Coordinates of C-alpha atoms in Angstrom, one line a residue:
Chain A
M288 CA 0.0 0.0 0.0
E289 CA 1.4 3.4 -0.9
M290 CA 0.4 4.9 2.4
N291 CA 2.4 2.6 4.5
D292 CA 5.7 3.8 3.3
R293 CA 5.0 7.3 4.4
Y294 CA 7.7 8.7 6.8
E295 CA 6.1 11.5 8.7
I296 CA 8.2 14.2 10.4
R297 CA 6.9 17.0 12.6
L298 CA 9.2 19.9 13.5
A299 CA 7.5 22.0 16.3
G300 CA 8.5 25.0 18.3
E301 CA 8.2 28.8 18.2
G302 CA 8.1 31.3 15.4
G303 CA 11.6 32.6 14.6
Q304 CA 13.4 29.3 15.3
G305 CA 13.6 28.5 11.6
L306 CA 11.5 25.4 11.7
I307 CA 9.7 26.0 8.4
L308 CA 13.1 26.6 6.7
A309 CA 14.3 23.3 8.3
G310 CA 11.2 21.5 7.0
L311 CA 11.8 23.0 3.5
I312 CA 15.4 21.9 3.5
L313 CA 14.5 18.4 4.6
A314 CA 11.8 18.1 1.9
E315 CA 14.1 19.5 -0.7
A316 CA 16.8 17.0 0.3
A317 CA 14.3 14.2 -0.1
A318 CA 12.6 15.4 -3.3
V319 CA 15.3 17.0 -5.3
Y320 CA 18.6 15.3 -4.2
D321 CA 17.3 11.8 -3.1
G322 CA 14.7 11.7 -5.9
K323 CA 11.8 10.7 -3.6
N324 CA 8.4 12.3 -3.2
A325 CA 8.1 14.8 -0.4
V326 CA 5.5 17.3 0.7
Q327 CA 6.1 20.0 3.2
T328 CA 3.3 22.0 5.0
Q329 CA 3.4 24.6 7.6
S330 CA 1.3 25.9 10.4
Y331 CA 2.1 29.1 12.3
G332 CA 0.3 31.9 14.1
P333 CA -0.3 35.5 12.8
E334 CA 2.7 36.9 14.8
A335 CA 5.9 37.8 13.1
R336 CA 8.0 36.3 15.9
G337 CA 7.0 34.0 18.8
G338 CA 3.8 32.1 18.8
A339 CA 3.6 28.4 18.0
S340 CA 5.1 27.3 14.7
K341 CA 5.5 23.9 13.1
A342 CA 6.6 22.4 9.8
E343 CA 5.6 19.0 8.6
V344 CA 7.3 16.8 6.1
V345 CA 6.0 13.6 4.6
I346 CA 8.5 11.6 2.6
S347 CA 7.5 8.6 0.4
D348 CA 8.5 6.5 -2.5
G349 CA 4.9 6.5 -3.6
V350 CA 2.3 9.2 -4.2
I351 CA 1.6 11.4 -1.2
D352 CA -2.1 12.2 -0.9
Y353 CA -2.9 13.6 2.5
P354 CA 0.0 16.2 2.9
K355 CA 0.0 16.5 6.7
V356 CA 1.3 14.3 9.4
I357 CA -1.2 11.6 10.6
A358 CA 1.0 10.1 13.4
A359 CA 4.6 11.3 13.5
D360 CA 7.5 8.8 12.9
L361 CA 9.7 11.6 14.1
L362 CA 8.9 14.6 16.3
L363 CA 11.3 17.4 17.1
C364 CA 10.3 19.8 19.9
M365 CA 12.1 23.1 20.3
S366 CA 9.7 24.4 22.9
Q367 CA 7.9 23.1 26.0
E368 CA 4.5 24.1 24.5
A369 CA 5.2 22.1 21.3
C370 CA 6.3 19.1 23.4
S371 CA 3.2 19.1 25.6
K372 CA 1.0 19.5 22.6
Y373 CA 2.4 17.0 20.1
V374 CA 4.0 14.3 22.1
Y375 CA 0.9 12.1 22.0
G376 CA 0.5 12.5 18.2
M377 CA 3.3 10.1 17.5
K378 CA 3.5 6.5 16.2
K379 CA 4.2 3.9 18.9
N380 CA 7.8 3.5 17.8
G381 CA 8.2 7.1 16.8
I382 CA 11.4 9.0 17.6
L383 CA 11.2 12.0 19.9
I384 CA 13.9 14.6 19.9
V385 CA 13.7 17.6 22.2
D386 CA 15.9 20.6 22.7
S387 CA 16.7 20.3 26.4
V388 CA 17.6 24.0 26.5
H389 CA 13.9 24.8 25.9
V390 CA 12.1 21.7 27.1
D391 CA 12.5 20.2 30.6
R392 CA 9.2 18.3 31.0
V393 CA 8.9 15.2 28.8
P394 CA 6.2 12.7 29.6
T395 CA 8.2 9.8 28.4
S396 CA 11.6 8.3 29.1
R397 CA 11.9 7.3 25.4
A398 CA 13.2 10.6 24.3
Y399 CA 16.5 12.0 23.0
M400 CA 17.1 15.0 25.3
I401 CA 19.7 17.0 23.5
P402 CA 20.9 20.6 24.2
I403 CA 20.5 21.5 20.5
T404 CA 20.6 25.3 21.0
K405 CA 23.8 24.9 23.2
I406 CA 25.4 22.8 20.5
A407 CA 24.6 25.4 17.9
E408 CA 26.1 28.1 20.0
E409 CA 29.3 26.2 20.6
A410 CA 29.6 25.1 17.0
T411 CA 28.8 28.4 15.2
G412 CA 28.5 31.0 17.9
R413 CA 24.9 31.5 16.7
R414 CA 21.9 30.1 18.6
I415 CA 19.8 30.7 15.4
T416 CA 21.6 27.8 13.7
A417 CA 19.9 25.4 16.1
N418 CA 17.4 24.4 13.4
I419 CA 20.2 23.2 11.2
V420 CA 21.9 21.4 14.1
A421 CA 18.6 19.7 14.6
L422 CA 18.5 18.6 10.9
G423 CA 22.0 17.1 11.4
I424 CA 20.7 15.1 14.4
I425 CA 17.6 13.9 12.6
V426 CA 19.5 12.8 9.5
G427 CA 22.2 11.2 11.7
L428 CA 19.8 9.3 13.8
T429 CA 17.2 8.2 11.2
G430 CA 18.9 8.3 7.8
V431 CA 15.6 9.5 6.4
V432 CA 17.6 11.4 3.7
S433 CA 21.1 10.8 2.6
R434 CA 24.0 12.8 4.1
K435 CA 24.9 14.1 0.6
A436 CA 21.3 15.2 0.0
I437 CA 21.0 17.2 3.2
E438 CA 24.3 18.9 2.7
A439 CA 23.3 19.9 -0.8
A440 CA 19.9 21.2 0.4
V441 CA 21.5 23.2 3.2
R442 CA 24.0 24.7 0.8
A443 CA 21.2 25.6 -1.6
R444 CA 18.7 27.0 0.9
A445 CA 20.9 28.7 3.5
P446 CA 20.6 32.5 3.3
K447 CA 23.4 33.9 1.0
G448 CA 26.7 34.3 2.9
T449 CA 25.8 31.9 5.7
E450 CA 26.3 28.6 3.8
A451 CA 29.6 27.8 5.6
L452 CA 28.1 28.6 8.9
N453 CA 25.1 26.4 8.4
L454 CA 27.1 23.5 7.0
K455 CA 29.2 23.8 10.2
A456 CA 25.9 23.6 12.2
L457 CA 24.8 20.6 10.2
E458 CA 28.2 18.9 10.8
A459 CA 27.8 19.5 14.6
G460 CA 24.3 17.9 14.5
L461 CA 25.6 14.9 12.5
A462 CA 28.5 14.5 15.0
E463 CA 26.1 14.6 17.9
A464 CA 24.0 11.8 16.3
E465 CA 27.2 9.8 15.8
R466 CA 28.1 10.2 19.5
I467 CA 24.6 9.1 20.6
R468 CA 24.7 6.1 18.3
A469 CA 28.2 5.1 19.6
E470 CA 26.9 5.4 23.1
A471 CA 23.9 3.3 22.4
E472 CA 26.1 0.6 20.9
R473 CA 28.2 0.5 24.0
G474 CA 24.9 -0.3 25.8
Q475 CA 24.6 3.0 27.5
S476 CA 21.4 5.0 27.8
A477 CA 19.6 4.9 24.5
P478 CA 17.6 6.9 24.0
S479 CA 19.1 9.2 26.6
R480 CA 17.0 9.6 29.7
A481 CA 14.8 12.5 30.4
S482 CA 16.1 12.9 34.0
Chain B
M166 CA 12.8 20.4 -16.8
A167 CA 14.4 19.2 -13.6
A168 CA 12.5 18.3 -10.5
R169 CA 12.1 21.1 -8.0
L170 CA 10.6 21.6 -4.6
M171 CA 8.1 24.3 -5.2
Q172 CA 5.5 26.1 -3.2
G173 CA 1.9 26.3 -4.4
N174 CA 2.0 30.1 -4.5
E175 CA 5.3 29.9 -6.4
A176 CA 3.6 27.6 -8.9
C177 CA 0.8 30.1 -9.4
V178 CA 3.5 32.7 -10.3
E179 CA 5.2 30.4 -12.7
G180 CA 1.8 29.5 -14.3
A181 CA 0.9 33.1 -14.6
L182 CA 4.2 34.0 -16.3
A183 CA 4.0 31.0 -18.6
A184 CA 0.4 32.0 -19.6
G185 CA 1.7 35.5 -20.6
C186 CA 0.7 37.5 -17.5
R187 CA 2.6 40.8 -17.7
F188 CA 0.7 42.9 -15.1
F189 CA 0.0 42.4 -11.4
A190 CA -1.6 44.8 -9.0
G191 CA -2.2 43.8 -5.5
Y192 CA -2.0 44.3 -1.8
P193 CA -0.2 41.6 0.2
I194 CA -2.2 39.4 2.5
T195 CA -1.6 36.0 4.1
P196 CA -1.7 33.3 2.8
S197 CA -1.3 34.8 -0.7
S198 CA 1.6 37.2 -0.1
E199 CA 4.3 35.0 -1.8
I200 CA 2.5 35.5 -5.1
A201 CA 2.9 39.3 -4.9
E202 CA 6.4 39.0 -3.5
L203 CA 7.6 36.8 -6.3
L204 CA 5.9 38.7 -9.1
S205 CA 7.4 41.9 -7.8
R206 CA 10.8 40.4 -8.7
R207 CA 9.8 38.3 -11.7
L208 CA 7.6 40.7 -13.7
P209 CA 10.1 43.4 -14.3
Q210 CA 12.6 40.8 -15.6
V211 CA 10.2 39.9 -18.4
G212 CA 9.1 43.4 -19.3
G213 CA 6.0 43.3 -17.1
S214 CA 4.7 45.7 -14.5
F215 CA 4.0 45.2 -10.8
I216 CA 2.2 47.7 -8.7
Q217 CA 1.6 47.4 -5.0
M218 CA -1.7 49.3 -4.6
E219 CA -3.2 51.0 -1.6
D220 CA -5.9 48.4 -1.1
E221 CA -7.7 45.6 -2.9
I222 CA -10.4 47.8 -4.4
A223 CA -7.7 49.7 -6.3
S224 CA -5.9 46.5 -7.1
I225 CA -8.7 44.9 -9.1
A226 CA -9.4 48.3 -10.7
A227 CA -5.8 48.5 -11.9
V228 CA -6.0 44.9 -13.2
I229 CA -9.1 45.7 -15.2
G230 CA -7.4 48.9 -16.6
A231 CA -4.3 46.9 -17.6
S232 CA -6.4 44.3 -19.3
V233 CA -8.3 46.9 -21.3
G234 CA -4.9 48.2 -22.3
G235 CA -4.3 44.7 -23.9
V236 CA -2.2 43.1 -21.2
K237 CA -2.9 39.8 -19.4
A238 CA -3.4 40.8 -15.8
M239 CA -4.0 39.3 -12.4
T240 CA -4.3 40.0 -8.7
A241 CA -4.0 37.7 -5.7
T242 CA -5.6 38.0 -2.3
S243 CA -7.3 36.2 0.5
G244 CA -10.8 36.4 2.1
P245 CA -10.8 40.0 3.4
G246 CA -9.3 41.4 0.2
F247 CA -11.6 39.2 -1.9
S248 CA -14.6 40.8 -0.2
L249 CA -13.3 44.3 -1.1
M250 CA -12.8 43.2 -4.8
Q251 CA -16.4 42.1 -5.3
E252 CA -17.8 45.3 -6.7
N253 CA -15.2 45.5 -9.5
I254 CA -15.4 41.8 -10.2
G255 CA -18.9 42.5 -11.2
Y256 CA -17.7 45.4 -13.3
A257 CA -15.3 43.0 -15.1
A258 CA -18.1 40.6 -15.6
M259 CA -20.4 43.3 -17.0
A260 CA -17.8 44.9 -19.2
E261 CA -16.5 41.4 -20.3
I262 CA -12.9 42.2 -19.4
P263 CA -10.5 39.2 -19.1
C264 CA -8.6 39.0 -15.8
V265 CA -7.5 36.4 -13.2
I266 CA -8.3 36.9 -9.5
V267 CA -6.5 34.5 -7.2
N268 CA -8.0 33.9 -3.8
V269 CA -5.8 31.8 -1.5
Q270 CA -8.6 31.0 1.1
R271 CA -8.0 31.4 4.8
T272 CA -10.6 30.8 7.6
G273 CA -13.2 33.6 7.8
P274 CA -15.4 35.5 8.2
S275 CA -13.7 38.8 8.7
T276 CA -10.0 38.6 9.5
G277 CA -10.7 35.1 10.9
L278 CA -7.7 32.9 11.1
P279 CA -5.1 34.6 8.8
T280 CA -2.7 31.6 8.6
K281 CA -5.2 28.7 8.6
P282 CA -6.9 27.1 5.6
A283 CA -10.5 27.1 4.6
Q284 CA -12.8 26.6 1.6
G285 CA -15.4 29.1 2.9
D286 CA -15.4 31.4 -0.2
V287 CA -16.9 28.9 -2.7
M288 CA -20.3 30.7 -2.7
Q289 CA -18.7 34.1 -2.6
A290 CA -16.6 33.3 -5.7
R291 CA -19.8 32.5 -7.5
W292 CA -22.2 35.1 -6.1
G293 CA -20.0 37.6 -4.2
T294 CA -20.7 40.5 -6.6
H295 CA -24.3 41.6 -6.8
G296 CA -26.6 40.7 -9.7
D297 CA -26.7 37.7 -12.0
H298 CA -23.4 37.4 -13.8
P299 CA -21.4 34.7 -15.5
I300 CA -18.2 33.6 -13.8
I301 CA -15.6 30.8 -14.0
V302 CA -13.9 29.4 -10.9
L303 CA -11.1 26.8 -10.8
S304 CA -9.7 25.1 -7.6
P305 CA -6.4 23.3 -7.5
S306 CA -5.4 20.5 -5.1
S307 CA -1.6 20.3 -5.6
V308 CA 1.4 22.4 -6.5
M309 CA 1.5 21.0 -10.1
E310 CA -2.3 21.5 -10.5
T311 CA -1.8 25.1 -9.3
F312 CA 0.6 25.7 -12.1
L313 CA -1.7 24.1 -14.7
L314 CA -4.9 25.7 -13.5
T315 CA -3.3 29.1 -13.4
V316 CA -2.4 28.7 -17.1
R317 CA -5.9 27.5 -17.7
A318 CA -7.4 30.4 -15.8
F319 CA -5.7 32.8 -18.1
N320 CA -6.6 30.8 -21.2
L321 CA -10.3 30.7 -20.3
S322 CA -10.3 34.3 -19.3
E323 CA -9.0 35.4 -22.7
K324 CA -11.0 32.9 -24.7
Y325 CA -14.3 33.8 -23.1
R326 CA -13.6 37.5 -22.2
S327 CA -14.5 36.8 -18.6
P328 CA -13.0 37.3 -15.1
V329 CA -11.8 33.9 -13.9
I330 CA -11.2 33.2 -10.2
L331 CA -8.5 30.7 -9.1
L332 CA -9.8 29.5 -5.7
M333 CA -6.8 28.2 -3.8
D334 CA -6.5 27.5 -0.1
E335 CA -3.8 27.9 2.5
V336 CA -2.7 24.3 2.4
V337 CA -2.2 24.3 -1.4
G338 CA -0.8 27.8 -1.4
H339 CA 1.9 27.2 1.2
M340 CA 2.5 23.5 0.5
R341 CA 5.8 22.6 -1.1
E342 CA 6.1 19.5 -3.2
R343 CA 8.2 18.0 -5.9
V344 CA 7.2 19.1 -9.3
E345 CA 8.6 19.0 -12.8
L346 CA 7.1 21.8 -14.8
P347 CA 6.3 21.1 -18.4
P348 CA 8.5 22.9 -20.9
P349 CA 6.9 26.2 -21.9
E350 CA 6.6 25.2 -25.6
S351 CA 4.4 22.2 -24.6
L352 CA 1.8 24.5 -23.0
E353 CA -1.3 25.6 -24.9
I354 CA -1.6 29.3 -24.5
T355 CA -4.7 31.3 -25.6
N356 CA -4.2 34.8 -26.7
R357 CA -6.8 37.5 -27.1
V358 CA -8.4 37.7 -30.6
A359 CA -7.5 41.0 -32.3
A360 CA -10.3 43.1 -33.7
H361 CA -10.6 42.2 -37.3
V362 CA -12.4 45.4 -38.5
P363 CA -11.2 49.0 -38.7
P364 CA -12.0 51.2 -35.7
E365 CA -15.0 52.9 -37.3
W366 CA -16.7 49.6 -37.8
Y367 CA -15.8 48.1 -34.4
F368 CA -18.4 47.2 -31.8
P369 CA -16.9 46.0 -28.5
F370 CA -20.0 44.1 -27.5
E371 CA -21.3 42.7 -30.7
D372 CA -19.8 40.6 -33.4
P373 CA -22.1 38.6 -35.7
S374 CA -19.5 35.9 -36.1
T375 CA -19.0 35.0 -32.5
D376 CA -20.5 35.1 -29.0
V377 CA -17.2 36.5 -27.7
P378 CA -16.5 39.8 -29.6
P379 CA -12.8 40.7 -29.8
L380 CA -11.7 43.2 -27.2
A381 CA -9.6 45.9 -28.9
P382 CA -6.9 47.4 -26.6
F383 CA -7.3 51.0 -25.7
G384 CA -4.6 53.1 -27.3
E385 CA -4.5 51.6 -30.7
G386 CA -7.1 53.8 -32.3
Y387 CA -10.2 51.9 -31.2
R388 CA -12.3 54.4 -29.2
Y389 CA -15.3 52.9 -27.3
H390 CA -17.2 53.3 -24.1
I391 CA -17.0 51.0 -21.1
T392 CA -19.4 51.2 -18.3
G393 CA -20.9 49.0 -15.5
L394 CA -24.3 50.1 -16.7
F395 CA -26.2 47.8 -19.1
H396 CA -24.9 48.9 -22.5
D397 CA -25.6 48.6 -26.2
R398 CA -23.2 47.0 -28.7
A399 CA -21.1 50.2 -28.7
G400 CA -20.8 50.2 -24.9
F401 CA -23.2 53.1 -24.3
P402 CA -25.7 52.9 -21.5
T403 CA -29.1 51.5 -22.4
E404 CA -32.4 50.7 -20.8
R405 CA -33.9 49.0 -23.8
V406 CA -35.2 45.6 -22.8
D407 CA -34.2 44.0 -26.2
E408 CA -30.6 45.1 -25.8
I409 CA -30.5 44.0 -22.1
D410 CA -32.0 40.6 -23.0
A411 CA -29.5 40.2 -25.9
W412 CA -26.6 40.9 -23.5
I413 CA -27.8 38.4 -20.9
A414 CA -28.4 35.7 -23.5
R415 CA -24.9 36.2 -25.0
A416 CA -23.0 36.8 -21.8
F417 CA -24.4 33.7 -20.1
G418 CA -24.6 31.7 -23.3
R419 CA -20.9 32.0 -24.0
I420 CA -20.2 30.2 -20.7
E421 CA -23.1 27.8 -20.8
Q422 CA -22.5 26.7 -24.4
H423 CA -18.9 26.0 -23.7
R424 CA -19.3 24.1 -20.5
Q425 CA -17.5 21.1 -21.9
D426 CA -14.5 23.2 -22.7
I427 CA -14.5 25.0 -19.3
I428 CA -15.3 22.1 -17.0
S429 CA -12.4 19.8 -16.0
W430 CA -12.2 17.1 -13.4
E431 CA -10.4 13.8 -12.6
E432 CA -12.3 10.6 -11.8
D433 CA -11.2 7.4 -10.3
F434 CA -14.4 5.4 -10.5
P435 CA -14.1 1.6 -10.7
A436 CA -17.2 -0.2 -12.1
G437 CA -19.4 -1.3 -9.3
S438 CA -18.6 1.6 -6.9
R439 CA -21.4 2.1 -4.4
V440 CA -20.1 5.2 -2.7
L441 CA -18.8 8.4 -4.4
V442 CA -16.6 10.9 -2.7
V443 CA -16.6 14.4 -4.4
A444 CA -13.9 16.8 -3.4
Y445 CA -11.9 19.7 -4.6
G446 CA -8.9 21.8 -3.4
A447 CA -6.7 20.6 -0.5
T448 CA -9.6 18.4 0.8
A449 CA -9.3 16.3 -2.4
R450 CA -5.9 15.1 -1.0
S451 CA -7.6 13.8 2.2
A452 CA -10.4 12.4 0.1
R453 CA -8.1 10.4 -2.2
H454 CA -6.2 9.1 0.8
A455 CA -9.5 8.0 2.5
V456 CA -10.6 6.3 -0.7
K457 CA -7.4 4.2 -0.8
L458 CA -7.8 3.3 2.8
A459 CA -11.5 2.3 2.2
R460 CA -10.6 0.2 -0.8
A461 CA -8.0 -1.6 1.3
K462 CA -10.9 -2.5 3.5
R463 CA -12.9 -3.7 0.5
Y464 CA -15.3 -0.9 0.3
R465 CA -16.4 -0.1 -3.3
V466 CA -15.7 3.6 -3.5
G467 CA -15.4 6.0 -6.4
F468 CA -13.7 9.4 -6.4
L469 CA -14.4 12.5 -8.2
K470 CA -12.0 15.5 -8.0
L471 CA -13.4 18.7 -9.3
E472 CA -11.0 21.2 -10.9
T473 CA -13.7 23.6 -12.2
I474 CA -16.2 24.3 -9.5
W475 CA -18.2 27.1 -11.3
P476 CA -20.0 26.5 -13.5
F477 CA -20.8 23.5 -11.4
P478 CA -19.9 20.2 -13.1
E479 CA -23.4 18.8 -13.1
E480 CA -23.1 16.3 -15.8
I481 CA -20.2 14.2 -14.4
T482 CA -21.5 14.5 -10.8
E483 CA -24.9 13.2 -11.9
R484 CA -23.5 10.4 -14.1
L485 CA -21.3 9.0 -11.3
A486 CA -23.7 9.6 -8.4
R487 CA -26.5 7.8 -10.3
Q488 CA -24.6 4.6 -9.9
C489 CA -24.0 5.0 -6.2
R490 CA -26.0 4.7 -3.0
R491 CA -24.3 7.5 -1.2
V492 CA -22.3 10.6 -2.1
I493 CA -19.8 12.1 0.4
V494 CA -18.8 15.7 0.1
P495 CA -16.0 16.8 2.4
E496 CA -15.3 20.6 2.5
M497 CA -13.4 22.9 4.8
N498 CA -16.6 25.0 5.3
L499 CA -20.0 24.3 6.7
G500 CA -21.4 23.0 3.4
Q501 CA -21.2 25.1 0.3
L502 CA -20.4 23.0 -2.8
A503 CA -22.5 20.3 -1.1
L504 CA -25.5 22.4 -1.9
E505 CA -24.8 22.0 -5.6
V506 CA -24.2 18.3 -5.2
E507 CA -27.5 18.0 -3.3
R508 CA -29.3 20.0 -6.0
V509 CA -28.0 17.6 -8.7
V510 CA -28.2 14.2 -7.0
G511 CA -30.9 14.8 -4.3
R512 CA -30.4 15.6 -0.6
Q513 CA -31.1 12.1 0.7
K514 CA -28.0 10.7 -1.0
V515 CA -25.6 13.3 0.2
R516 CA -23.5 13.0 3.4
R517 CA -21.6 16.2 4.2
V518 CA -18.3 16.2 6.1
N519 CA -17.5 19.7 7.2
L520 CA -14.8 21.4 9.2
A521 CA -14.3 25.2 9.4
N522 CA -12.0 25.6 12.4
G523 CA -8.8 26.1 10.5
E524 CA -7.8 22.4 10.5
M525 CA -7.6 20.2 7.5
I526 CA -10.1 17.4 7.2
T527 CA -8.3 14.1 7.9
P528 CA -8.5 10.9 5.8
Q529 CA -9.9 9.2 8.9
Q530 CA -12.8 11.6 9.1
I531 CA -13.8 10.9 5.5
L532 CA -13.2 7.1 6.0
A533 CA -15.6 7.2 8.9
A534 CA -18.2 8.7 6.6
I535 CA -17.6 6.0 4.0
E536 CA -17.9 3.3 6.6
E537 CA -21.3 4.5 7.8
K538 CA -24.2 2.3 6.7

């Protein structure tokens, strides 16, 4: 069935965190550079900054009819509000990634609690690159798009003059995912505990 | 052309340019703003003009003026701006001036939910301006379809000398998906028919050889009168019943007699289908998904996706519905196009699925309606 090979991603947080751009980059990586089908939709409030914001990406080898997430295979939460709202809209084995800089209450132990914003700040000196760090983590942990594809998409869609900065952020995210996987293989906490 | 990730609003811009649109006047409003933003960059590159107007009333007025000047013209807006445009949409209908009005629907009434989708302007697109008037309304359900139906909107507008409304919604307007645009030379483009008589013989509202008289551009020696009043063949006001009746017959006739050319749809109707789902716009995506889920559960379901919604596709709806026990009409409103379906197939057969709170109707909600006895 076409519908069963849908991979559904929800990126949720606040306006201004660049989540819609992150969704666009992920969709472009899948659709243009990996040659799959991808649909990206968005939902945000009327405010220019702040307010809830989310991007959704559905990736499939087949036709994508319903363009929104039905139950997320992967949920990224960059705010407490987003986490509280969307954590129950996941598949049973869905992957939950939260930015522990912004989220401290997670109603499950099956979550990757990662200080995404802090990693961004350390890697690039710019908190605003947290969205791209998150993309690196997502791709590193799930392989939903190829590394080559996400690099090409970041390069193509990063604002002019910030390509190197954003690629550095992507690299930091991929490295973090690598570290988490290595830890998991050594039988340590995987996914990392909420406490 | 290579595959690209493209937004619905961007596809509307590409479609407009491919169709030959060289004038845009508008006032930015969510969720249509990307259309204005992109055209402000693209139009000057191809020798066109972009004007940001003071409001939507002026926007549609400028579009009508540009079209009378001989240029393919359009504007784009959303609910609140569409309300403001209604008076001049009637003017364009009355004066038979081709133009394309894009309405990327958001939830209303009033300023409503600026960033959320809806299909609440279906009836306004048909009857928003006062008085009986002919109109054509198309509604796309994907990024690719947005491109193709924008081209079609311009073609129909020029061919029938009528305003055409492209009724999008926030989901389709903001959605990005993989598209491969067809090469420009493969597109069928309709251009305005030039006046074939000298200025002194020209009548802008009568031509014995056709029910769509050629519209001569202002500024090329053809001097004629344009008014929102009922007018005679030369464009001057009239109250003569015979002239008014003649206008009505021709203005409506040119749309009615060419229904087959104007109406487009897509059907997926296996023989033996007992339930028909009729949908349009973004909701057609949920509907097709629901139909596939239902078929996997062995329900015999047919699907009809409407691309033209006005004039309402009575013939195909009737033909498919006749073979079914029930007809399901999901819409992001409280039941608008369902009224037309009910008129055509009878109220008893129709099950509406409605949502007007800014959320998209899910496949599960439509599936539940299919599964009802």
